[in-house]
PDB file of C-alpha atoms and ligand atoms in Angstrom:
ATOM      1  CA  MET A 235      40.338  30.954  -5.640  1.00  0.00           C
ATOM      2  CA  SER A 236      40.568  28.099  -3.158  1.00  0.00           C
ATOM      3  CA  SER A 237      38.316  25.092  -3.449  1.00  0.00           C
ATOM      4  CA  LYS A 238      36.860  23.493  -0.388  1.00  0.00           C
ATOM      5  CA  THR A 239      35.173  20.163   0.094  1.00  0.00           C
ATOM      6  CA  VAL A 240      31.565  20.036   1.238  1.00  0.00           C
ATOM      7  CA  LYS A 241      29.609  16.947   2.297  1.00  0.00           C
ATOM      8  CA  VAL A 242      25.826  16.881   2.201  1.00  0.00           C
ATOM      9  CA  LYS A 243      23.294  14.251   3.244  1.00  0.00           C
ATOM     10  CA  VAL A 244      19.841  14.266   1.611  1.00  0.00           C
ATOM     11  CA  PRO A 245      16.837  12.073   2.502  1.00  0.00           C
ATOM     12  CA  GLY A 246      14.858  10.005   0.056  1.00  0.00           C
ATOM     13  CA  THR A 247      11.246  11.112  -0.224  1.00  0.00           C
ATOM     14  CA  THR A 248       7.829   9.757  -1.023  1.00  0.00           C
ATOM     15  CA  ALA A 249       5.606  12.064  -3.050  1.00  0.00           C
ATOM     16  CA  ASN A 250       1.835  12.319  -3.489  1.00  0.00           C
ATOM     17  CA  CYS A 251       0.920  10.309  -0.356  1.00  0.00           C
ATOM     18  CA  GLY A 252      -2.185   9.170  -2.253  1.00  0.00           C
ATOM     19  CA  PRO A 253      -4.467  12.151  -2.922  1.00  0.00           C
ATOM     20  CA  GLY A 254      -1.798  14.897  -2.663  1.00  0.00           C
ATOM     21  CA  PHE A 255      -0.681  14.492  -6.268  1.00  0.00           C
ATOM     22  CA  ASP A 256       2.285  16.788  -7.059  1.00  0.00           C
ATOM     23  CA  VAL A 257       1.675  18.654  -3.766  1.00  0.00           C
ATOM     24  CA  MET A 258       2.433  16.491  -0.720  1.00  0.00           C
ATOM     25  CA  GLY A 259       5.622  14.622   0.152  1.00  0.00           C
ATOM     26  CA  ILE A 260       7.388  13.026   3.102  1.00  0.00           C
ATOM     27  CA  ALA A 261      11.118  12.866   3.854  1.00  0.00           C
ATOM     28  CA  CYS A 262      12.145   9.313   4.785  1.00  0.00           C
ATOM     29  CA  SER A 263      14.957   7.979   6.964  1.00  0.00           C
ATOM     30  CA  ILE A 264      17.048   6.745   4.035  1.00  0.00           C
ATOM     31  CA  TYR A 265      19.849   8.919   2.672  1.00  0.00           C
ATOM     32  CA  ASN A 266      22.159   9.696  -0.203  1.00  0.00           C
ATOM     33  CA  GLU A 267      25.437  11.487   0.461  1.00  0.00           C
ATOM     34  CA  LEU A 268      27.424  13.780  -1.784  1.00  0.00           C
ATOM     35  CA  GLU A 269      31.001  14.907  -1.258  1.00  0.00           C
ATOM     36  CA  LEU A 270      31.804  17.813  -3.559  1.00  0.00           C
ATOM     37  CA  THR A 271      35.053  19.591  -4.321  1.00  0.00           C
ATOM     38  CA  LEU A 272      34.831  22.333  -6.934  1.00  0.00           C
ATOM     39  CA  LEU A 273      37.807  22.565  -9.301  1.00  0.00           C
ATOM     40  CA  GLU A 274      39.169  25.575 -11.153  1.00  0.00           C
ATOM     41  CA  GLU A 275      40.270  23.437 -14.081  1.00  0.00           C
ATOM     42  CA  ASN A 276      37.842  22.014 -16.633  1.00  0.00           C
ATOM     43  CA  LYS A 277      37.926  18.503 -15.161  1.00  0.00           C
ATOM     44  CA  LEU A 278      35.074  16.255 -14.016  1.00  0.00           C
ATOM     45  CA  ILE A 279      35.694  13.283 -11.719  1.00  0.00           C
ATOM     46  CA  ILE A 280      32.558  11.377 -10.719  1.00  0.00           C
ATOM     47  CA  GLU A 281      32.607   8.409  -8.337  1.00  0.00           C
ATOM     48  CA  ILE A 282      29.308   6.700  -7.496  1.00  0.00           C
ATOM     49  CA  TYR A 283      28.778   3.990  -4.888  1.00  0.00           C
ATOM     50  CA  GLY A 284      25.669   2.141  -3.746  1.00  0.00           C
ATOM     51  CA  ASP A 285      22.241   1.639  -5.256  1.00  0.00           C
ATOM     52  CA  GLY A 286      22.103   1.754  -9.052  1.00  0.00           C
ATOM     53  CA  ALA A 287      25.698   3.059  -9.295  1.00  0.00           C
ATOM     54  CA  GLU A 288      26.269   1.174 -12.560  1.00  0.00           C
ATOM     55  CA  ASN A 289      23.252   2.860 -14.200  1.00  0.00           C
ATOM     56  CA  ILE A 290      24.067   6.484 -13.360  1.00  0.00           C
ATOM     57  CA  PRO A 291      26.046   8.550 -15.906  1.00  0.00           C
ATOM     58  CA  LYS A 292      29.536   9.522 -14.782  1.00  0.00           C
ATOM     59  CA  ASP A 293      30.090  12.285 -17.338  1.00  0.00           C
ATOM     60  CA  SER A 294      28.634  15.729 -18.029  1.00  0.00           C
ATOM     61  CA  LYS A 295      25.129  14.171 -18.293  1.00  0.00           C
ATOM     62  CA  ASN A 296      25.189  13.334 -14.574  1.00  0.00           C
ATOM     63  CA  MET A 297      22.229  15.006 -12.829  1.00  0.00           C
ATOM     64  CA  VAL A 298      24.215  16.077  -9.747  1.00  0.00           C
ATOM     65  CA  TRP A 299      26.838  17.736 -11.944  1.00  0.00           C
ATOM     66  CA  ARG A 300      24.187  19.410 -14.150  1.00  0.00           C
ATOM     67  CA  CYS A 301      22.631  20.988 -11.059  1.00  0.00           C
ATOM     68  CA  ILE A 302      26.016  22.086  -9.686  1.00  0.00           C
ATOM     69  CA  LYS A 303      26.890  23.594 -13.077  1.00  0.00           C
ATOM     70  CA  GLN A 304      23.563  25.409 -13.283  1.00  0.00           C
ATOM     71  CA  LEU A 305      24.127  27.028  -9.898  1.00  0.00           C
ATOM     72  CA  LEU A 306      27.756  27.931 -10.703  1.00  0.00           C
ATOM     73  CA  ASP A 307      26.720  29.509 -14.031  1.00  0.00           C
ATOM     74  CA  LYS A 308      23.918  31.476 -12.365  1.00  0.00           C
ATOM     75  CA  ALA A 309      26.350  32.730  -9.716  1.00  0.00           C
ATOM     76  CA  GLY A 310      28.997  33.582 -12.338  1.00  0.00           C
ATOM     77  CA  ALA A 311      31.515  31.507 -10.350  1.00  0.00           C
ATOM     78  CA  ASN A 312      34.839  30.679 -11.970  1.00  0.00           C
ATOM     79  CA  TYR A 313      34.934  27.002 -11.093  1.00  0.00           C
ATOM     80  CA  LYS A 314      34.855  24.881 -14.240  1.00  0.00           C
ATOM     81  CA  GLY A 315      35.035  21.370 -12.897  1.00  0.00           C
ATOM     82  CA  ALA A 316      34.334  19.211  -9.887  1.00  0.00           C
ATOM     83  CA  HIS A 317      35.172  16.065  -8.007  1.00  0.00           C
ATOM     84  CA  ILE A 318      31.870  14.418  -7.095  1.00  0.00           C
ATOM     85  CA  LYS A 319      31.576  11.414  -4.812  1.00  0.00           C
ATOM     86  CA  MET A 320      28.034  10.050  -4.339  1.00  0.00           C
ATOM     87  CA  THR A 321      27.054   7.276  -1.939  1.00  0.00           C
ATOM     88  CA  ASN A 322      23.487   6.224  -2.637  1.00  0.00           C
ATOM     89  CA  ASN A 323      21.109   4.303  -0.399  1.00  0.00           C
ATOM     90  CA  VAL A 324      17.887   5.593  -1.957  1.00  0.00           C
ATOM     91  CA  PRO A 325      16.754   3.045  -4.568  1.00  0.00           C
ATOM     92  CA  LEU A 326      17.143   4.414  -8.090  1.00  0.00           C
ATOM     93  CA  SER A 327      14.002   5.057 -10.197  1.00  0.00           C
ATOM     94  CA  ARG A 328      11.669   3.335  -7.744  1.00  0.00           C
ATOM     95  CA  GLY A 329       9.491   6.244  -6.589  1.00  0.00           C
ATOM     96  CA  LEU A 330      11.571   7.233  -3.571  1.00  0.00           C
ATOM     97  CA  GLY A 331      12.810  10.548  -4.890  1.00  0.00           C
ATOM     98  CA  SER A 332      16.264   9.530  -6.121  1.00  0.00           C
ATOM     99  CA  SER A 333      16.269  12.323  -8.722  1.00  0.00           C
ATOM    100  CA  ALA A 334      15.206  14.896  -6.111  1.00  0.00           C
ATOM    101  CA  THR A 335      18.077  13.801  -3.847  1.00  0.00           C
ATOM    102  CA  ALA A 336      20.491  14.322  -6.755  1.00  0.00           C
ATOM    103  CA  ILE A 337      19.079  17.780  -7.537  1.00  0.00           C
ATOM    104  CA  VAL A 338      18.940  18.956  -3.927  1.00  0.00           C
ATOM    105  CA  ALA A 339      22.366  17.487  -3.083  1.00  0.00           C
ATOM    106  CA  GLY A 340      23.997  19.178  -6.096  1.00  0.00           C
ATOM    107  CA  LEU A 341      22.410  22.581  -5.454  1.00  0.00           C
ATOM    108  CA  VAL A 342      22.904  22.590  -1.662  1.00  0.00           C
ATOM    109  CA  ALA A 343      26.536  21.435  -1.898  1.00  0.00           C
ATOM    110  CA  ALA A 344      27.455  23.894  -4.666  1.00  0.00           C
ATOM    111  CA  ASN A 345      25.730  26.703  -2.755  1.00  0.00           C
ATOM    112  CA  ALA A 346      27.665  25.802   0.402  1.00  0.00           C
ATOM    113  CA  CYS A 347      30.909  25.933  -1.604  1.00  0.00           C
ATOM    114  CA  LEU A 348      29.915  29.504  -2.551  1.00  0.00           C
ATOM    115  CA  ASP A 349      29.294  30.414   1.116  1.00  0.00           C
ATOM    116  CA  ASN A 350      25.519  30.080   0.698  1.00  0.00           C
ATOM    117  CA  LYS A 351      25.132  32.835  -1.859  1.00  0.00           C
ATOM    118  CA  TYR A 352      21.514  31.732  -2.361  1.00  0.00           C
ATOM    119  CA  SER A 353      18.794  31.411   0.284  1.00  0.00           C
ATOM    120  CA  VAL A 354      17.074  28.075   0.967  1.00  0.00           C
ATOM    121  CA  GLN A 355      13.941  29.482  -0.710  1.00  0.00           C
ATOM    122  CA  GLU A 356      15.987  30.245  -3.843  1.00  0.00           C
ATOM    123  CA  ILE A 357      17.433  26.722  -3.796  1.00  0.00           C
ATOM    124  CA  PHE A 358      13.865  25.369  -3.412  1.00  0.00           C
ATOM    125  CA  GLU A 359      12.738  27.374  -6.456  1.00  0.00           C
ATOM    126  CA  MET A 360      15.720  26.236  -8.549  1.00  0.00           C
ATOM    127  CA  ALA A 361      15.185  22.591  -7.537  1.00  0.00           C
ATOM    128  CA  THR A 362      11.465  22.735  -8.336  1.00  0.00           C
ATOM    129  CA  LYS A 363      12.155  24.228 -11.754  1.00  0.00           C
ATOM    130  CA  ILE A 364      14.622  21.441 -12.554  1.00  0.00           C
ATOM    131  CA  GLU A 365      12.339  18.633 -11.261  1.00  0.00           C
ATOM    132  CA  GLY A 366       9.125  20.110 -12.705  1.00  0.00           C
ATOM    133  CA  HIS A 367       7.070  19.721  -9.497  1.00  0.00           C
ATOM    134  CA  PRO A 368       7.887  20.441  -5.839  1.00  0.00           C
ATOM    135  CA  ASP A 369       6.551  17.388  -4.011  1.00  0.00           C
ATOM    136  CA  ASN A 370       9.872  15.489  -3.760  1.00  0.00           C
ATOM    137  CA  VAL A 371      12.341  18.378  -3.623  1.00  0.00           C
ATOM    138  CA  ALA A 372      10.443  20.119  -0.766  1.00  0.00           C
ATOM    139  CA  PRO A 373      10.761  17.261   1.758  1.00  0.00           C
ATOM    140  CA  ALA A 374      14.293  16.477   0.500  1.00  0.00           C
ATOM    141  CA  LEU A 375      15.268  20.060   1.338  1.00  0.00           C
ATOM    142  CA  PHE A 376      13.180  20.819   4.428  1.00  0.00           C
ATOM    143  CA  GLY A 377      12.435  17.391   5.952  1.00  0.00           C
ATOM    144  CA  GLY A 378       9.152  16.299   7.540  1.00  0.00           C
ATOM    145  CA  ILE A 379       5.820  16.095   5.775  1.00  0.00           C
ATOM    146  CA  THR A 380       5.593  18.903   3.268  1.00  0.00           C
ATOM    147  CA  ILE A 381       2.840  20.603   1.308  1.00  0.00           C
ATOM    148  CA  SER A 382       3.993  22.833  -1.548  1.00  0.00           C
ATOM    149  CA  ALA A 383       2.108  25.024  -3.967  1.00  0.00           C
ATOM    150  CA  PHE A 384       2.399  28.160  -6.056  1.00  0.00           C
ATOM    151  CA  LEU A 385       0.357  30.814  -4.250  1.00  0.00           C
ATOM    152  CA  ASP A 386      -0.046  34.068  -6.159  1.00  0.00           C
ATOM    153  CA  GLY A 387       2.678  32.757  -8.441  1.00  0.00           C
ATOM    154  CA  LYS A 388       5.140  32.276  -5.578  1.00  0.00           C
ATOM    155  CA  LEU A 389       6.355  28.832  -4.541  1.00  0.00           C
ATOM    156  CA  LYS A 390       5.546  28.205  -0.883  1.00  0.00           C
ATOM    157  CA  HIS A 391       5.780  25.237   1.423  1.00  0.00           C
ATOM    158  CA  ILE A 392       4.729  24.073   4.863  1.00  0.00           C
ATOM    159  CA  SER A 393       6.705  21.374   6.649  1.00  0.00           C
ATOM    160  CA  PHE A 394       5.581  19.585   9.798  1.00  0.00           C
ATOM    161  CA  VAL A 395       6.031  16.378  11.759  1.00  0.00           C
ATOM    162  CA  PRO A 396       2.969  14.635  13.260  1.00  0.00           C
ATOM    163  CA  GLU A 397       2.670  14.318  17.006  1.00  0.00           C
ATOM    164  CA  PHE A 398       1.677  10.661  16.772  1.00  0.00           C
ATOM    165  CA  PRO A 399       3.858   7.775  15.595  1.00  0.00           C
ATOM    166  CA  LEU A 400       3.807   7.175  11.864  1.00  0.00           C
ATOM    167  CA  LYS A 401       6.048   4.782   9.996  1.00  0.00           C
ATOM    168  CA  MET A 402       6.275   4.022   6.327  1.00  0.00           C
ATOM    169  CA  VAL A 403       6.495   0.394   5.261  1.00  0.00           C
ATOM    170  CA  VAL A 404       8.087   0.633   1.860  1.00  0.00           C
ATOM    171  CA  ALA A 405       7.773  -2.352  -0.511  1.00  0.00           C
ATOM    172  CA  ILE A 406      10.325  -1.913  -3.291  1.00  0.00           C
ATOM    173  CA  PRO A 407       9.846  -4.091  -6.384  1.00  0.00           C
ATOM    174  CA  ASP A 408      12.830  -5.275  -8.333  1.00  0.00           C
ATOM    175  CA  PHE A 409      12.151  -3.215 -11.482  1.00  0.00           C
ATOM    176  CA  TYR A 410      12.609   0.383 -12.603  1.00  0.00           C
ATOM    177  CA  LEU A 411       9.723   2.655 -13.599  1.00  0.00           C
ATOM    178  CA  SER A 412      10.541   6.071 -15.001  1.00  0.00           C
ATOM    179  CA  THR A 413       8.481   9.049 -13.863  1.00  0.00           C
ATOM    180  CA  LYS A 414       8.143  10.017 -17.530  1.00  0.00           C
ATOM    181  CA  LYS A 415       6.441   6.716 -18.338  1.00  0.00           C
ATOM    182  CA  ALA A 416       4.266   6.846 -15.206  1.00  0.00           C
ATOM    183  CA  ARG A 417       3.138  10.393 -16.063  1.00  0.00           C
ATOM    184  CA  SER A 418       2.404   9.472 -19.675  1.00  0.00           C
ATOM    185  CA  VAL A 419      -0.565   7.298 -18.627  1.00  0.00           C
ATOM    186  CA  LEU A 420      -2.286  10.110 -16.698  1.00  0.00           C
ATOM    187  CA  LYS A 421      -5.348  11.997 -18.006  1.00  0.00           C
ATOM    188  CA  GLN A 422      -5.192  15.723 -18.670  1.00  0.00           C
ATOM    189  CA  ASN A 423      -8.894  16.007 -17.743  1.00  0.00           C
ATOM    190  CA  VAL A 424     -10.518  14.171 -14.850  1.00  0.00           C
ATOM    191  CA  PRO A 425     -14.169  13.845 -13.756  1.00  0.00           C
ATOM    192  CA  LEU A 426     -15.278  16.564 -11.339  1.00  0.00           C
ATOM    193  CA  LYS A 427     -16.357  13.924  -8.797  1.00  0.00           C
ATOM    194  CA  ASP A 428     -12.809  12.521  -8.765  1.00  0.00           C
ATOM    195  CA  ALA A 429     -11.317  15.979  -8.204  1.00  0.00           C
ATOM    196  CA  ILE A 430     -13.757  16.503  -5.309  1.00  0.00           C
ATOM    197  CA  PHE A 431     -12.859  13.064  -3.925  1.00  0.00           C
ATOM    198  CA  ASN A 432      -9.164  14.033  -3.814  1.00  0.00           C
ATOM    199  CA  ILE A 433      -9.785  17.506  -2.350  1.00  0.00           C
ATOM    200  CA  GLY A 434     -11.799  15.927   0.474  1.00  0.00           C
ATOM    201  CA  HIS A 435      -9.216  13.258   1.157  1.00  0.00           C
ATOM    202  CA  ILE A 436      -6.143  15.515   1.210  1.00  0.00           C
ATOM    203  CA  ALA A 437      -7.996  18.012   3.404  1.00  0.00           C
ATOM    204  CA  MET A 438      -8.865  15.226   5.867  1.00  0.00           C
ATOM    205  CA  ILE A 439      -5.222  14.068   5.956  1.00  0.00           C
ATOM    206  CA  ILE A 440      -3.987  17.564   6.811  1.00  0.00           C
ATOM    207  CA  GLY A 441      -6.767  17.954   9.381  1.00  0.00           C
ATOM    208  CA  ALA A 442      -5.921  14.594  10.972  1.00  0.00           C
ATOM    209  CA  PHE A 443      -2.259  15.587  11.276  1.00  0.00           C
ATOM    210  CA  SER A 444      -2.975  19.071  12.598  1.00  0.00           C
ATOM    211  CA  GLN A 445      -5.432  17.813  15.230  1.00  0.00           C
ATOM    212  CA  SER A 446      -3.466  14.629  16.028  1.00  0.00           C
ATOM    213  CA  LYS A 447      -6.313  12.316  15.077  1.00  0.00           C
ATOM    214  CA  PRO A 448      -4.649   9.253  13.483  1.00  0.00           C
ATOM    215  CA  ASP A 449      -7.999   7.393  13.339  1.00  0.00           C
ATOM    216  CA  ILE A 450      -9.214   9.868  10.703  1.00  0.00           C
ATOM    217  CA  LEU A 451      -6.363   8.700   8.444  1.00  0.00           C
ATOM    218  CA  LYS A 452      -7.970   5.294   7.835  1.00  0.00           C
ATOM    219  CA  GLY A 453      -9.249   5.515   4.238  1.00  0.00           C
ATOM    220  CA  ALA A 454      -8.005   9.091   3.776  1.00  0.00           C
ATOM    221  CA  PHE A 455      -5.015   8.107   1.621  1.00  0.00           C
ATOM    222  CA  ASP A 456      -7.203   6.871  -1.262  1.00  0.00           C
ATOM    223  CA  ASP A 457      -6.723   8.605  -4.589  1.00  0.00           C
ATOM    224  CA  ARG A 458      -8.537   8.912  -7.900  1.00  0.00           C
ATOM    225  CA  LEU A 459      -6.282  11.228  -9.882  1.00  0.00           C
ATOM    226  CA  HIS A 460      -3.224   9.109 -10.598  1.00  0.00           C
ATOM    227  CA  GLN A 461      -3.116   5.680  -8.903  1.00  0.00           C
ATOM    228  CA  PRO A 462      -5.962   4.049 -10.878  1.00  0.00           C
ATOM    229  CA  TYR A 463      -4.268   5.024 -14.163  1.00  0.00           C
ATOM    230  CA  ARG A 464      -0.879   3.746 -12.997  1.00  0.00           C
ATOM    231  CA  ALA A 465      -2.092   0.417 -11.570  1.00  0.00           C
ATOM    232  CA  ASP A 466      -1.382  -1.488 -14.801  1.00  0.00           C
ATOM    233  CA  LEU A 467       2.297  -0.493 -14.565  1.00  0.00           C
ATOM    234  CA  ILE A 468       2.667  -2.207 -11.174  1.00  0.00           C
ATOM    235  CA  PRO A 469       1.577  -5.870 -11.239  1.00  0.00           C
ATOM    236  CA  GLY A 470      -0.384  -6.763  -8.101  1.00  0.00           C
ATOM    237  CA  MET A 471      -0.715  -3.189  -6.776  1.00  0.00           C
ATOM    238  CA  TYR A 472      -4.197  -3.633  -5.318  1.00  0.00           C
ATOM    239  CA  ASP A 473      -3.380  -7.061  -3.858  1.00  0.00           C
ATOM    240  CA  VAL A 474      -0.324  -5.605  -2.123  1.00  0.00           C
ATOM    241  CA  PHE A 475      -2.511  -2.801  -0.718  1.00  0.00           C
ATOM    242  CA  GLU A 476      -5.029  -5.392   0.514  1.00  0.00           C
ATOM    243  CA  ALA A 477      -2.285  -7.455   2.185  1.00  0.00           C
ATOM    244  CA  ALA A 478      -1.086  -4.365   4.076  1.00  0.00           C
ATOM    245  CA  ASP A 479      -4.655  -3.403   5.037  1.00  0.00           C
ATOM    246  CA  LYS A 480      -5.315  -6.895   6.419  1.00  0.00           C
ATOM    247  CA  ASN A 481      -2.261  -6.510   8.652  1.00  0.00           C
ATOM    248  CA  GLY A 482      -3.491  -3.254  10.141  1.00  0.00           C
ATOM    249  CA  ALA A 483      -2.083  -0.508   7.889  1.00  0.00           C
ATOM    250  CA  LEU A 484      -3.654   2.948   8.269  1.00  0.00           C
ATOM    251  CA  GLY A 485      -3.463   3.549   4.537  1.00  0.00           C
ATOM    252  CA  THR A 486      -1.714   2.341   1.407  1.00  0.00           C
ATOM    253  CA  VAL A 487      -0.380   4.340  -1.529  1.00  0.00           C
ATOM    254  CA  LEU A 488       1.829   4.329  -4.568  1.00  0.00           C
ATOM    255  CA  SER A 489       5.088   6.053  -3.616  1.00  0.00           C
ATOM    256  CA  GLY A 490       5.530   8.954  -6.013  1.00  0.00           C
ATOM    257  CA  ALA A 491       5.215   7.683  -9.557  1.00  0.00           C
ATOM    258  CA  GLY A 492       5.968   4.108  -8.379  1.00  0.00           C
ATOM    259  CA  PRO A 493       6.720   1.267  -8.573  1.00  0.00           C
ATOM    260  CA  THR A 494       7.358   1.273  -4.790  1.00  0.00           C
ATOM    261  CA  LEU A 495       4.218   0.845  -2.675  1.00  0.00           C
ATOM    262  CA  ILE A 496       3.857   2.257   0.834  1.00  0.00           C
ATOM    263  CA  ALA A 497       1.753   1.364   3.842  1.00  0.00           C
ATOM    264  CA  TYR A 498       1.424   3.930   6.625  1.00  0.00           C
ATOM    265  CA  THR A 499       1.240   2.488  10.104  1.00  0.00           C
ATOM    266  CA  ALA A 500       1.898   3.183  13.750  1.00  0.00           C
ATOM    267  CA  GLU A 501       2.862  -0.431  14.540  1.00  0.00           C
ATOM    268  CA  ASN A 502       3.284  -3.923  13.092  1.00  0.00           C
ATOM    269  CA  GLY A 503       5.660  -2.671  10.366  1.00  0.00           C
ATOM    270  CA  GLU A 504       7.571  -5.941   9.932  1.00  0.00           C
ATOM    271  CA  ALA A 505       4.412  -8.062   9.503  1.00  0.00           C
ATOM    272  CA  ILE A 506       2.959  -5.549   7.048  1.00  0.00           C
ATOM    273  CA  GLY A 507       6.200  -5.495   5.051  1.00  0.00           C
ATOM    274  CA  GLN A 508       6.375  -9.290   4.863  1.00  0.00           C
ATOM    275  CA  ALA A 509       2.744  -9.470   3.744  1.00  0.00           C
ATOM    276  CA  MET A 510       3.368  -6.869   1.031  1.00  0.00           C
ATOM    277  CA  VAL A 511       6.422  -8.750  -0.292  1.00  0.00           C
ATOM    278  CA  GLN A 512       4.459 -12.031  -0.327  1.00  0.00           C
ATOM    279  CA  ALA A 513       1.588 -10.380  -2.217  1.00  0.00           C
ATOM    280  CA  PHE A 514       4.031  -9.065  -4.822  1.00  0.00           C
ATOM    281  CA  ALA A 515       5.511 -12.578  -5.133  1.00  0.00           C
ATOM    282  CA  LYS A 516       2.073 -13.962  -6.083  1.00  0.00           C
ATOM    283  CA  HIS A 517       2.322 -11.717  -9.156  1.00  0.00           C
ATOM    284  CA  ASP A 518       5.879 -12.908  -9.895  1.00  0.00           C
ATOM    285  CA  VAL A 519       7.343  -9.610  -8.723  1.00  0.00           C
ATOM    286  CA  LYS A 520      10.446  -9.887  -6.551  1.00  0.00           C
ATOM    287  CA  ALA A 521      10.391  -7.188  -3.876  1.00  0.00           C
ATOM    288  CA  ARG A 522      12.007  -6.216  -0.573  1.00  0.00           C
ATOM    289  CA  TYR A 523      10.726  -4.018   2.203  1.00  0.00           C
ATOM    290  CA  LEU A 524      12.033  -1.394   4.609  1.00  0.00           C
ATOM    291  CA  VAL A 525      10.334   0.190   7.605  1.00  0.00           C
ATOM    292  CA  LEU A 526      11.207   3.883   7.538  1.00  0.00           C
ATOM    293  CA  ASP A 527      10.611   6.842   9.834  1.00  0.00           C
ATOM    294  CA  ILE A 528       9.936  10.441   8.902  1.00  0.00           C
ATOM    295  CA  ASP A 529      13.179  12.387   8.498  1.00  0.00           C
ATOM    296  CA  ARG A 530      12.825  15.703  10.345  1.00  0.00           C
ATOM    297  CA  GLU A 531      15.819  17.641   9.048  1.00  0.00           C
ATOM    298  CA  GLY A 532      15.996  17.428   5.276  1.00  0.00           C
ATOM    299  CA  ALA A 533      19.223  18.208   3.429  1.00  0.00           C
ATOM    300  CA  LYS A 534      22.072  18.719   5.839  1.00  0.00           C
ATOM    301  CA  ILE A 535      25.728  19.668   5.544  1.00  0.00           C
ATOM    302  CA  ILE A 536      27.714  17.042   7.467  1.00  0.00           C
TER     303      ILE A 536
HETATM  304  N1  HSE B  76       4.218  13.775  -8.237  1.00  0.00           N
HETATM  305  C1  HSE B  76       5.105  13.065  -9.111  1.00  0.00           C
HETATM  306  C2  HSE B  76       4.316  12.033  -9.884  1.00  0.00           C
HETATM  307  C3  HSE B  76       6.167  12.384  -8.287  1.00  0.00           C
HETATM  308  O1  HSE B  76       3.543  11.315  -9.273  1.00  0.00           O
HETATM  309  O2  HSE B  76       4.462  11.948 -11.107  1.00  0.00           O
HETATM  310  C4  HSE B  76       7.181  11.654  -9.094  1.00  0.00           C
HETATM  311  O3  HSE B  76       8.222  12.470  -9.482  1.00  0.00           O
END
C-alpha cells in the first residue's frame, strides 16, 4: 500500500448571517491548509503553523486527525497513522468556522488519499454529523453562500454567489469564545413572534439575493433567536453594530457563535472596519479587522 501526499485548502466561514441560525453560512476569502500523508505504521506526526497553533492539540485528540481516523475506519483502510501539516489563517475559536475547516480539511484530504471513495454529499453528511449543524461545514465544503437543511430526513444544501458586490468586514476581538458556551445561553423555547420575525427576515435575505436587490438587505440581517441572548458574552456588541451602520453597512451580525462581529457592505469596508475596532476599544476590547470577499470554490485540493 503506497501512501501519497494530498494538500487541501479550506475557507473560513461565517454562520447564521443573523436570522439564518444553524441554516445559513458564507465561505470567506481566508484559508487554512492541510498537507496530509497517510502512514501504514501506527505513528502520528502533527505540525501546526499560524493562528492559535500553540492552543491546538498535537496528539490523537487533534480534530483533523480524529476526522481522518473516522473516515479511514469507515472505509476499512489499513493506514494507521499520518503526517499532518496544518497552516492556519482562520482565527481560532472566534466564530469564523475554524472547527469546520479542520473537519472538512481532514475528511476531504483523507478521502482524496483513498481516491475519493466517498461522494461530496457523503463527506457533507459526515462533516455535519461531527459538527452537529451544517451551517459552517456547508460553505467550507461547497463555497459561496449556503443554505442547508434536512428535508424529508435528507441533508440538502443550496450554494450561490450574489450578482452584486458584497464584502464582509470582520471585526475580530482578542478573546476566545467557545461555541459550547455561546450555545449554552440560548433558549430552547422562543416566543412565536420572534420565530416569525426570523422567518420573515431570512426569507427576505434569500429573496434579495435571488432577485439582485441589495437595497432589500438593509435591516434584513436582524435576528431574535440567538444574538440577543449572546450579547452579554461580547462587550460592546450593539455599539460596534451601530458604528458600522453609521458608516454605511448594509447589515451587521454576530459571526457564527461569536465573538467576531461582521458588517456586510458593498463599499467603504476600511472605514467600517476602523469604526468597528474603535467601538470595541471603547469597551476595552482589543480587536482587529479584515475585509473579506465571498469564497466561491469551497474546499479544494491544491
Ligand atoms: N450556528 C452555530 C451557532 C454556529 O450559532 O451556534 C457556530 O458553530
